[in-house]
Short mmCIF file of C-alpha atoms in Angstrom, two decimals:
data_model
loop_
_atom_site.label_atom_id
_atom_site.label_comp_id
_atom_site.label_asym_id
_atom_site.label_seq_id
_atom_site.Cartn_x
_atom_site.Cartn_y
_atom_site.Cartn_z
CA UNK A 570 -38.88 -5.20 -9.38
CA UNK A 571 -40.55 -3.07 -6.98
CA UNK A 572 -38.96 -0.68 -5.57
CA UNK A 573 -40.07 -1.52 -1.98
CA UNK A 574 -38.26 -4.86 -3.10
CA UNK A 575 -35.02 -3.39 -4.33
CA UNK A 576 -34.78 -1.39 -0.81
CA UNK A 577 -35.54 -4.52 0.76
CA UNK A 578 -32.67 -6.16 -0.60
CA UNK A 579 -30.28 -3.22 -0.11
CA UNK A 580 -31.43 -3.57 3.44
CA UNK A 581 -30.51 -6.78 3.91
CA UNK A 582 -27.14 -6.92 2.02
CA UNK A 583 -26.34 -4.09 4.12
CA UNK A 584 -26.97 -5.73 7.46
CA UNK A 585 -24.95 -9.13 5.97
CA UNK A 586 -21.83 -6.59 5.41
CA UNK A 587 -22.29 -4.71 8.91
CA UNK A 588 -22.34 -8.06 10.38
CA UNK A 589 -19.41 -9.86 8.40
CA UNK A 590 -17.05 -6.14 9.37
CA UNK A 591 -18.43 -6.45 12.83
CA UNK A 592 -16.93 -10.27 13.18
CA UNK A 593 -13.93 -9.61 11.37
CA UNK A 594 -10.26 -9.79 13.02
CA UNK A 595 -8.74 -6.58 13.69
CA UNK A 596 -5.30 -7.91 11.83
CA UNK A 597 -7.60 -8.43 8.56
CA UNK A 598 -9.76 -5.35 8.69
CA UNK A 599 -8.87 -2.41 6.21
CA UNK A 600 -8.11 0.93 7.93
CA UNK A 601 -9.79 3.95 6.92
CA UNK A 602 -7.08 5.55 4.60
CA UNK A 603 -6.45 1.98 3.32
CA UNK A 604 -9.87 1.33 2.07
CA UNK A 605 -10.93 5.13 0.75
CA UNK A 606 -7.20 4.74 -0.89
CA UNK A 607 -8.45 1.21 -2.40
CA UNK A 608 -11.78 2.79 -3.40
CA UNK A 609 -9.97 5.40 -5.45
CA UNK A 610 -7.88 3.46 -7.13
CA UNK A 611 -10.30 0.97 -8.27
CA UNK A 612 -13.00 3.49 -9.56
CA UNK A 613 -9.89 5.53 -11.40
CA UNK A 614 -8.81 2.19 -13.01
CA UNK A 615 -12.65 0.85 -13.81
CA UNK A 616 -13.64 4.37 -15.01
CA UNK A 617 -10.56 4.70 -17.02
CA UNK A 618 -11.11 1.45 -18.93
CA UNK A 619 -14.46 1.93 -19.25
CA UNK A 620 -14.19 5.57 -20.73
CA UNK A 621 -11.70 3.97 -23.23
CA UNK A 622 -14.46 1.19 -24.25
CA UNK A 623 -17.08 3.47 -24.28
CA UNK A 624 -15.66 6.01 -26.62
CA UNK A 625 -14.36 3.72 -29.09
CA UNK A 626 -17.23 1.73 -29.38
CA UNK A 627 -19.18 4.67 -29.76
CA UNK A 628 -16.83 6.24 -32.58
CA UNK A 629 -17.42 3.09 -34.28
CA UNK A 630 -21.14 3.06 -34.71
CA UNK A 631 -21.35 6.29 -35.72
CA UNK A 632 -18.85 5.79 -38.49
CA UNK A 633 -21.39 2.39 -39.41
CA UNK A 634 -24.23 4.74 -39.43
CA UNK A 635 -25.54 3.76 -36.37
CA UNK A 636 -25.73 6.84 -34.23
CA UNK A 637 -28.35 6.48 -31.94
CA UNK A 638 -26.78 3.09 -30.92
CA UNK A 639 -23.44 5.03 -30.42
CA UNK A 640 -25.31 8.21 -28.30
CA UNK A 641 -27.27 5.03 -26.07
CA UNK A 642 -23.63 3.66 -25.12
CA UNK A 643 -22.04 7.19 -24.45
CA UNK A 644 -25.25 8.30 -22.41
CA UNK A 645 -25.44 5.64 -20.01
CA UNK A 646 -22.00 6.09 -19.38
CA UNK A 647 -22.96 9.88 -18.14
CA UNK A 648 -23.91 8.25 -14.58
CA UNK A 649 -20.23 7.37 -13.20
CA UNK A 650 -20.15 4.21 -10.56
CA UNK A 651 -22.57 2.07 -12.63
CA UNK A 652 -20.17 -0.13 -14.19
CA UNK A 653 -18.46 -0.69 -10.66
CA UNK A 654 -22.40 -1.37 -9.38
CA UNK A 655 -22.59 -3.88 -11.51
CA UNK A 656 -19.38 -5.83 -11.34
CA UNK A 657 -19.60 -5.29 -7.25
CA UNK A 658 -23.53 -6.81 -7.34
CA UNK A 659 -22.11 -9.84 -9.25
CA UNK A 660 -19.25 -10.20 -6.56
CA UNK A 661 -16.53 -10.25 -9.91
CA UNK A 662 -14.24 -7.65 -7.55
CA UNK A 663 -14.35 -10.28 -4.97
CA UNK A 664 -11.99 -12.07 -6.94
CA UNK A 665 -8.71 -12.89 -5.02
CA UNK A 666 -6.44 -11.98 -7.17
CA UNK A 667 -7.56 -8.70 -8.39
CA UNK A 668 -8.06 -7.76 -4.53
CA UNK A 669 -4.84 -8.80 -3.58
CA UNK A 670 -3.03 -7.30 -6.44
CA UNK A 671 -4.82 -3.78 -5.50
CA UNK A 672 -4.59 -3.84 -2.04
CA UNK A 673 -0.85 -4.72 -2.16
CA UNK A 674 -0.66 -1.77 -4.46
CA UNK A 675 -2.34 0.92 -1.88
CA UNK A 676 -0.57 -0.32 0.81
CA UNK A 677 2.95 -0.58 -0.91
CA UNK A 678 2.00 3.12 -1.93
CA UNK A 679 1.02 4.67 1.31
CA UNK A 680 3.93 3.14 3.26
CA UNK A 681 6.22 4.30 0.69
CA UNK A 682 4.91 7.85 0.69
CA UNK A 683 5.01 7.89 4.68
CA UNK A 684 8.65 6.66 4.73
CA UNK A 685 11.14 8.85 6.70
CA UNK A 686 13.69 10.34 4.15
CA UNK A 687 17.14 10.07 5.04
CA UNK A 688 19.89 11.69 3.21
CA UNK A 689 23.94 11.48 3.73
CA UNK A 690 24.28 14.74 2.26
CA UNK A 691 21.84 17.71 2.58
CA UNK A 692 22.40 19.03 -0.98
CA UNK A 693 22.81 15.65 -2.59
CA UNK A 694 20.43 14.39 -5.08
CA UNK A 695 18.24 11.55 -4.67
CA UNK A 696 19.07 8.01 -5.64
CA UNK A 697 17.01 7.60 -8.72
CA UNK A 698 18.61 11.03 -10.13
CA UNK A 699 21.98 10.12 -9.40
CA UNK A 700 21.29 6.36 -11.15
CA UNK A 701 19.63 8.34 -13.88
CA UNK A 702 22.88 10.47 -14.64
CA UNK A 703 25.51 7.59 -14.61
CA UNK A 704 27.65 6.94 -17.47
CA UNK A 705 26.23 3.42 -18.13
CA UNK A 706 22.97 4.01 -20.45
CA UNK A 707 21.36 0.84 -19.31
CA UNK A 708 21.01 2.23 -15.52
CA UNK A 709 20.34 5.05 -16.55
CA UNK A 710 17.34 4.57 -18.61
CA UNK A 711 16.19 2.26 -16.16
CA UNK A 712 16.06 4.55 -13.47
CA UNK A 713 14.87 7.24 -15.62
CA UNK A 714 12.00 5.13 -16.46
CA UNK A 715 11.39 4.43 -12.86
CA UNK A 716 11.36 7.80 -11.82
CA UNK A 717 8.72 8.74 -14.59
CA UNK A 718 6.65 5.25 -14.00
CA UNK A 719 6.60 6.47 -10.12
CA UNK A 720 5.80 10.30 -10.77
CA UNK A 721 2.82 8.76 -13.21
CA UNK A 722 1.30 6.74 -10.13
CA UNK A 723 1.79 9.29 -7.50
CA UNK A 724 0.16 11.74 -9.92
CA UNK A 725 -3.12 9.22 -10.66
CA UNK A 726 -2.81 8.24 -6.64
CA UNK A 727 -3.58 12.62 -5.86
CA UNK A 728 -6.08 13.09 -8.48
CA UNK A 729 -8.14 9.64 -8.67
CA UNK A 730 -7.13 9.35 -12.46
CA UNK A 731 -5.62 6.23 -13.95
CA UNK A 732 -2.97 6.16 -16.37
CA UNK A 733 -3.29 2.77 -18.15
CA UNK A 734 -4.32 0.23 -15.40
CA UNK A 735 -1.04 -0.59 -13.88
CA UNK A 736 -2.30 -4.48 -13.66
CA UNK A 737 -0.32 -7.71 -14.44
CA UNK A 738 -1.17 -8.51 -18.06
CA UNK A 739 -3.66 -11.23 -16.56
CA UNK A 740 -5.70 -9.39 -14.10
CA UNK A 741 -6.22 -6.48 -17.16
CA UNK A 742 -7.44 -9.04 -19.51
CA UNK A 743 -10.13 -10.62 -16.86
CA UNK A 744 -11.22 -6.93 -15.67
CA UNK A 745 -11.43 -5.18 -19.35
CA UNK A 746 -13.43 -8.05 -20.76
CA UNK A 747 -15.66 -8.10 -17.26
CA UNK A 748 -16.19 -3.88 -18.07
CA UNK A 749 -17.12 -4.88 -21.63
CA UNK A 750 -20.02 -6.94 -20.29
CA UNK A 751 -21.26 -4.43 -17.66
CA UNK A 752 -21.30 -1.86 -20.48
CA UNK A 753 -23.04 -4.27 -22.91
CA UNK A 754 -25.78 -5.19 -19.75
CA UNK A 755 -26.10 -1.58 -19.08
CA UNK A 756 -27.85 -0.88 -22.72
CA UNK A 757 -31.24 -1.16 -22.88
CA UNK A 758 -31.20 -2.73 -26.49
CA UNK A 759 -28.61 -4.56 -27.86
CA UNK A 760 -27.86 -5.17 -31.57
CA UNK A 761 -24.86 -7.29 -33.46
CA UNK A 762 -23.33 -3.88 -34.33
CA UNK A 763 -23.66 -2.56 -30.99
CA UNK A 764 -22.16 -6.25 -29.55
CA UNK A 765 -19.07 -6.00 -31.61
CA UNK A 766 -18.32 -2.29 -31.30
CA UNK A 767 -18.06 -3.13 -27.82
CA UNK A 768 -15.74 -6.53 -28.49
CA UNK A 769 -13.75 -4.38 -30.81
CA UNK A 770 -13.08 -1.66 -28.14
CA UNK A 771 -12.24 -3.62 -25.52
CA UNK A 772 -9.79 -5.78 -27.81
CA UNK A 773 -8.10 -2.43 -28.52
CA UNK A 774 -7.88 -1.94 -24.85
CA UNK A 775 -5.73 -5.33 -24.46
CA UNK A 776 -3.75 -4.31 -27.36
CA UNK A 777 -2.91 -1.08 -25.86
CA UNK A 778 -1.73 -2.03 -22.40
CA UNK A 779 2.13 -2.63 -21.98
CA UNK A 780 2.79 -4.73 -18.62
CA UNK A 781 6.44 -3.39 -18.89
CA UNK A 782 5.31 0.14 -18.20
CA UNK A 783 4.63 -0.82 -14.56
CA UNK A 784 6.49 0.96 -11.75
CA UNK A 785 6.99 -2.49 -11.07
CA UNK A 786 8.38 -3.55 -14.26
CA UNK A 787 10.50 -1.16 -14.90
CA UNK A 788 12.24 -1.53 -10.98
CA UNK A 789 13.00 -5.07 -11.54
CA UNK A 790 14.78 -3.91 -15.06
CA UNK A 791 16.66 -1.42 -12.82
CA UNK A 792 17.46 -3.74 -10.35
CA UNK A 793 18.84 -6.16 -12.83
CA UNK A 794 20.80 -3.49 -14.54
CA UNK A 795 22.45 -2.65 -11.17
CA UNK A 796 23.07 -5.76 -10.28
CA UNK A 797 24.33 -4.89 -6.95
CA UNK A 798 27.21 -7.26 -5.60
CA UNK A 799 27.01 -8.67 -2.14
CA UNK A 800 28.93 -6.40 -0.81
CA UNK A 801 26.96 -3.37 -2.25
CA UNK A 802 23.41 -4.89 -1.12
CA UNK A 803 23.31 -2.88 2.20
CA UNK A 804 24.06 0.63 1.14
CA UNK A 805 21.84 0.37 -2.12
CA UNK A 806 18.47 -1.13 -0.15
CA UNK A 807 19.53 0.87 2.92
CA UNK A 808 19.33 4.15 0.68
CA UNK A 809 16.42 2.99 -1.42
CA UNK A 810 14.34 3.03 1.86
CA UNK A 811 15.46 6.55 3.07
CA UNK A 812 15.00 7.71 -0.58
CA UNK A 813 11.21 6.48 -0.34
CA UNK A 814 11.93 4.26 -3.09
CA UNK A 815 9.96 1.11 -1.90
CA UNK A 816 9.77 -0.70 -5.33
CA UNK A 817 13.95 -0.13 -5.90
CA UNK A 818 13.90 -1.46 -2.72
CA UNK A 819 11.43 -4.30 -3.42
CA UNK A 820 13.00 -5.19 -6.66
CA UNK A 821 17.01 -5.14 -5.36
CA UNK A 822 15.83 -7.45 -3.00
CA UNK A 823 13.70 -9.91 -5.14
CA UNK A 824 17.01 -9.92 -7.59
CA UNK A 825 19.34 -10.39 -5.04
CA UNK A 826 17.26 -13.42 -3.69
CA UNK A 827 15.61 -14.75 -7.10
CA UNK A 828 12.17 -14.29 -5.85
CA UNK A 829 9.15 -12.58 -8.42
CA UNK A 830 8.41 -8.82 -7.65
CA UNK A 831 5.48 -9.63 -6.18
CA UNK A 832 6.12 -12.12 -3.62
CA UNK A 833 9.07 -9.49 -2.03
CA UNK A 834 6.38 -6.59 -2.00
CA UNK A 835 4.20 -8.81 0.17
CA UNK A 836 6.56 -9.94 2.72
CA UNK A 837 7.76 -6.34 3.30
CA UNK A 838 4.52 -5.20 3.74
CA UNK A 839 3.46 -7.94 5.81
CA UNK A 840 3.26 -6.20 9.27
CA UNK A 841 4.97 -9.07 11.69
CA UNK A 842 7.99 -8.80 9.37
CA UNK A 843 9.36 -12.10 9.71
CA UNK A 844 9.65 -13.46 6.43
CA UNK A 845 11.58 -10.03 5.68
CA UNK A 846 14.27 -10.42 8.03
CA UNK A 847 14.50 -13.69 6.95
CA UNK A 848 14.94 -12.46 3.11
CA UNK A 849 17.80 -9.91 4.62
CA UNK A 850 19.79 -12.48 6.47
CA UNK A 851 19.79 -14.63 3.42
CA UNK A 852 21.58 -11.85 1.62
CA UNK A 853 23.89 -11.76 4.67
CA UNK A 854 22.68 -8.61 5.41
CA UNK A 855 24.26 -6.77 8.94
CA UNK A 856 22.48 -5.46 12.09
CA UNK A 857 22.90 -2.32 11.42
CA UNK A 858 21.40 -2.19 8.03
CA UNK A 859 18.00 -4.70 9.27
CA UNK A 860 17.87 -2.31 12.16
CA UNK A 861 17.43 0.66 9.98
CA UNK A 862 15.27 -0.82 7.68
CA UNK A 863 12.91 -2.07 10.21
CA UNK A 864 12.67 1.41 11.44
CA UNK A 865 11.91 3.24 8.90
CA UNK A 866 9.13 0.62 8.04
CA UNK A 867 7.64 0.76 11.39
CA UNK A 868 7.63 5.03 11.10
CA UNK A 869 5.67 4.51 8.02
CA UNK A 870 3.55 1.50 8.64
CA UNK A 871 1.57 1.76 12.33
CA UNK A 872 0.82 -1.86 12.20
CA UNK A 873 4.33 -2.67 12.58
CA UNK A 874 6.04 -3.30 16.44
CA UNK A 875 8.74 -1.67 16.53
CA UNK A 876 9.91 -2.69 20.15
CA UNK A 877 8.96 -6.51 19.62
CA UNK A 878 11.18 -6.04 16.50
CA UNK A 879 13.96 -4.78 18.69
CA UNK A 880 13.54 -7.74 21.15
CA UNK A 881 14.08 -9.79 18.39
CA UNK A 882 16.79 -8.52 16.86
CA UNK A 883 19.46 -10.74 18.35
CA UNK A 884 17.40 -14.23 17.27
CA UNK A 885 17.55 -12.57 13.94
CA UNK A 886 21.22 -11.84 13.45
CA UNK A 887 22.10 -15.17 14.82
CA UNK A 888 20.02 -17.01 12.24
CA UNK A 889 22.75 -18.56 9.75
CA UNK A 890 22.67 -17.31 5.64
CA UNK A 891 21.85 -20.62 4.82
CA UNK A 892 19.00 -21.12 6.79
CA UNK A 893 17.43 -18.13 5.78
CA UNK A 894 17.89 -19.05 1.99
CA UNK A 895 16.38 -22.26 2.83
CA UNK A 896 13.61 -21.33 4.75
CA UNK A 897 12.67 -18.78 2.15
CA UNK A 898 12.94 -21.47 -1.02
CA UNK A 899 9.47 -21.94 -1.55
CA UNK A 900 8.89 -18.28 -2.62
CA UNK A 901 11.02 -18.95 -5.68
CA UNK A 902 8.63 -21.71 -6.96
CA UNK A 903 7.42 -20.41 -10.17
CA UNK A 904 3.69 -18.91 -9.53
CA UNK A 905 1.39 -21.48 -11.06
CA UNK A 906 3.44 -24.28 -9.49
CA UNK A 907 3.20 -22.75 -5.78
CA UNK A 908 -0.65 -22.14 -6.57
CA UNK A 909 -1.07 -25.52 -7.49
CA UNK A 910 0.88 -26.75 -3.98
CA UNK A 911 -1.62 -24.95 -2.09
CA UNK A 912 -5.06 -25.86 -4.00
CA UNK A 913 -3.38 -29.38 -3.36
CA UNK A 914 -2.63 -28.77 0.02
CA UNK A 915 -6.06 -27.57 0.50
CA UNK A 916 -7.99 -30.72 -0.59
CA UNK A 917 -6.11 -32.61 1.61
CA UNK A 918 -6.65 -30.78 4.57
CA UNK A 919 -10.11 -31.37 3.73
#
């Protein structure tokens, strides 16, 4: 294909993207900060996996005496962004599950970082630090693990690096094989030896992935270990928000209402907040606690309308606990069952 033809195709793709963006609803459009962080996280994750695959594949090839093939794999990797470009061009990065997870992660981290810090006593240690020092070894261990996991993610966000992928196992599996295929596609010539080396390198990445180290999973372990009683939930949730520990807030609420972390994270990040208020009423949270949580989230997320919340607060508090629990029941369904029901509902509407 000629350079002129390539340029024409890029121009057409650019125009199509610009038109689609123009007609996008405002509430569906990513703001510049979220868009930038999303690109930053995606590039870091893809780059880390690509680097691991290339290094290990090259090492295997060198060990087998295929130094030319090893050099080709490493040389092609010296141009950062090519694998991301191939995956984007193929449409693979438009995968709804992958982008849903990454957008939620980015929004979660941005909101958590922007939450106002509230401390009862100026010299009092933060909630997680206190939990890491309690006599209960299970709680202390989980709290220490969450401190470490959140610190790693914060450093990765700030430095543009990736420590693992922080993705659920299924999405990590999908992304590793896409990247392996993109690495192989970039080679001018391939051989059974290079294919085998890339395959073994991808399998090594999969074997090294520990889903239990993700901050979400660690937070759920801590929430289960805490197992806050109904009369303790308000204090724990409010303090978690005041300590900028959004993962712990989500995990404690998820544990209390029996819903998966990702579902509660989603309703916590919704700018309208309707389902979050239902979840807080489902655990019989009082007016003051709900208002403090709403105010903190509104300060951290400019998409939220605190005045609309204030107008609706009386109505929210009037929702009976049993009715709130019934309304949230679909969230407690197994994720695969829930997705199957949605798929059937879509076909029936056609």
